[in-house]
């Protein structure tokens, strides 16, 4: 997982409430186990509407998505996080998130920023003409117009994102402790490492 510290750029002003995972990535895209190419199907139904924010040239390659309340509700498909990453989204700002989506986003290196509705409304306004900056270290979202909005984040998730630690990286961080335990086990429980062979009759 790539370390995340500061995310800066244009933000797609979606703003819709209750955007479920089927809207993020429709079910017919779930036949693949690859994380690549899902960005083409992201928000497919919304993109069919003329004038939608995903078709605005100014928001091409935007790293931030601004959504409404209860973003990522619905089924628990991890493909939703994969699709966002594949289209270049590394942070989503919303008043609230589905717990399962927030967990999937975190595991895939997407920062989920929760802010009060009035602050999200302000960012939706700013996003139409200017970039937005998310500073994870200081837990603050800022704009060129002196807006400054602090956001909460779980300390463990913050550390993992800043250091780029996924579950494998966290495990490797305890490599010495794991090695010590294995050596202790070899001395006290040696039969655990012997192959289980059935004696021939």
XYZ file of C-alpha atoms in Angstrom:
201
model
C 0.000 0.000 0.000
C 1.331 3.437 -0.898
C 1.931 5.863 1.978
C -0.618 8.687 2.131
C 0.306 12.039 3.638
C -1.064 14.926 1.584
C -3.685 14.636 -1.149
C -4.096 17.748 -3.262
C -6.007 18.473 -6.455
C -9.418 18.918 -7.946
C -12.327 17.169 -6.284
C -15.305 15.673 -8.103
C -18.389 17.369 -6.567
C -20.803 14.431 -6.583
C -22.671 15.303 -3.389
C -25.305 12.557 -3.691
C -26.606 10.800 -0.572
C -26.891 7.029 -0.121
C -24.622 6.137 -3.025
C -24.440 2.366 -2.632
C -21.745 0.000 -3.868
C -23.901 -1.057 -6.825
C -23.822 2.559 -8.012
C -20.068 2.759 -7.417
C -19.494 -0.426 -9.436
C -22.504 -2.273 -10.952
C -22.869 -6.014 -10.316
C -22.091 -7.070 -13.897
C -18.516 -5.801 -13.379
C -17.919 -8.228 -10.494
C -16.985 -11.203 -12.654
C -13.326 -10.266 -12.481
C -10.933 -10.703 -9.571
C -8.504 -8.208 -11.103
C -8.287 -4.719 -9.650
C -7.416 -3.224 -13.021
C -9.974 -1.885 -15.464
C -12.817 -1.423 -12.981
C -12.555 2.354 -13.254
C -14.297 2.111 -16.631
C -17.409 0.804 -14.906
C -17.319 3.096 -11.883
C -20.505 5.165 -11.509
C -21.704 3.780 -14.828
C -25.350 4.746 -14.315
C -24.481 8.288 -13.217
C -22.155 8.727 -16.181
C -25.065 8.011 -18.519
C -26.719 11.253 -17.367
C -25.727 14.286 -19.472
C -23.799 16.937 -17.552
C -22.680 14.586 -14.768
C -19.504 15.672 -12.921
C -17.498 12.681 -14.128
C -17.633 13.992 -17.697
C -16.373 17.491 -16.837
C -12.864 17.952 -18.193
C -11.750 19.979 -15.165
C -12.269 16.918 -12.976
C -10.308 14.501 -15.133
C -7.788 12.618 -12.977
C -9.172 14.254 -9.805
C -7.810 12.421 -6.721
C -10.704 13.436 -4.444
C -14.417 12.645 -4.528
C -16.926 14.645 -2.466
C -20.064 12.663 -1.706
C -23.193 12.831 0.421
C -24.272 11.083 3.595
C -24.017 7.266 3.913
C -21.560 6.799 1.059
C -20.752 3.167 0.196
C -23.878 1.601 1.677
C -25.330 -1.621 0.276
C -23.376 -4.823 -0.358
C -19.889 -5.315 0.999
C -18.117 -5.684 -2.361
C -14.451 -4.720 -2.186
C -14.639 -4.087 -5.923
C -16.091 -0.663 -5.035
C -12.784 0.392 -3.487
C -10.869 -1.155 -6.388
C -12.972 0.786 -8.896
C -12.335 4.088 -7.113
C -8.599 3.442 -7.063
C -8.588 2.481 -10.720
C -10.205 5.787 -11.645
C -7.582 7.662 -9.598
C -9.547 8.426 -6.426
C -7.388 8.302 -3.283
C -9.719 10.167 -0.895
C -13.477 10.484 -0.408
C -15.019 13.268 1.671
C -18.547 12.736 3.018
C -20.646 13.328 6.153
C -20.707 9.565 6.826
C -19.703 6.221 5.337
C -20.923 2.657 5.493
C -18.692 0.848 8.010
C -17.875 -1.973 5.603
C -17.010 0.413 2.777
C -14.830 2.505 5.106
C -12.975 -0.662 6.097
C -12.477 -1.735 2.484
C -11.336 1.763 1.551
C -8.767 1.788 4.351
C -7.397 -1.638 3.388
C -6.903 -0.385 -0.156
C -5.259 2.930 0.767
C -8.252 5.210 0.210
C -8.684 7.913 2.841
C -12.289 8.323 4.015
C -12.726 11.820 5.491
C -15.839 12.511 7.572
C -16.925 16.141 7.907
C -20.210 17.806 8.985
C -22.723 18.412 6.201
C -22.244 22.199 6.210
C -18.494 21.788 5.674
C -19.085 19.245 2.904
C -21.494 21.720 1.286
C -18.796 24.381 1.384
C -16.267 22.015 -0.208
C -18.768 21.118 -2.930
C -18.967 24.830 -3.733
C -15.181 25.316 -3.734
C -14.567 22.154 -5.782
C -16.318 23.611 -8.796
C -13.526 26.137 -9.307
C -10.511 25.366 -7.130
C -8.397 22.510 -5.765
C -8.677 21.078 -2.266
C -5.899 19.847 0.038
C -6.183 17.017 2.573
C -3.381 16.910 5.152
C -3.557 13.542 6.905
C -0.711 14.238 9.326
C -2.539 17.264 10.746
C -6.020 15.882 9.995
C -7.220 18.974 8.185
C -8.867 19.834 4.856
C -8.009 23.253 3.427
C -8.900 25.361 0.394
C -7.298 28.391 -1.318
C -10.024 30.505 0.306
C -8.742 29.998 3.868
C -11.247 27.269 4.712
C -9.819 24.907 7.321
C -11.808 21.849 8.426
C -10.419 19.364 10.939
C -11.463 15.735 10.684
C -11.218 12.729 13.027
C -9.500 9.461 12.156
C -8.677 6.310 14.084
C -5.005 6.548 15.217
C -4.236 3.024 14.012
C -5.638 3.699 10.549
C -3.807 7.018 10.405
C -0.485 5.369 11.192
C -1.038 2.608 8.631
C -1.898 5.099 5.899
C 0.973 7.441 6.673
C 3.446 4.554 6.651
C 1.810 2.611 3.825
C 1.243 -0.445 5.989
C -1.217 -3.101 4.868
C -1.866 -6.339 6.783
C 1.282 -7.949 5.355
C 3.378 -4.902 6.229
C 2.057 -4.913 9.798
C 2.946 -8.595 10.141
C 6.456 -8.046 8.794
C 6.887 -5.293 11.385
C 6.693 -8.014 14.042
C 9.166 -10.300 12.259
C 11.635 -10.456 15.145
C 8.900 -11.299 17.666
C 7.569 -14.004 15.334
C 11.065 -15.488 14.942
C 11.565 -15.506 18.729
C 8.241 -17.282 19.230
C 9.069 -19.893 16.589
C 12.416 -20.624 18.234
C 10.718 -20.994 21.618
C 8.116 -23.315 20.133
C 10.757 -25.531 18.523
C 12.306 -26.088 21.931
C 9.129 -26.703 23.911
C 6.723 -28.153 21.306
C 8.946 -29.859 18.718
C 6.260 -32.304 17.594
C 4.315 -29.468 15.979
C 6.956 -29.215 13.260
C 7.145 -32.951 12.501
C 5.232 -34.233 9.458
C 2.125 -36.171 10.370
C 2.918 -39.615 9.064
C 0.732 -42.616 9.530
C 2.673 -45.717 10.508
C 2.321 -48.563 8.056
C 0.442 -51.504 9.496
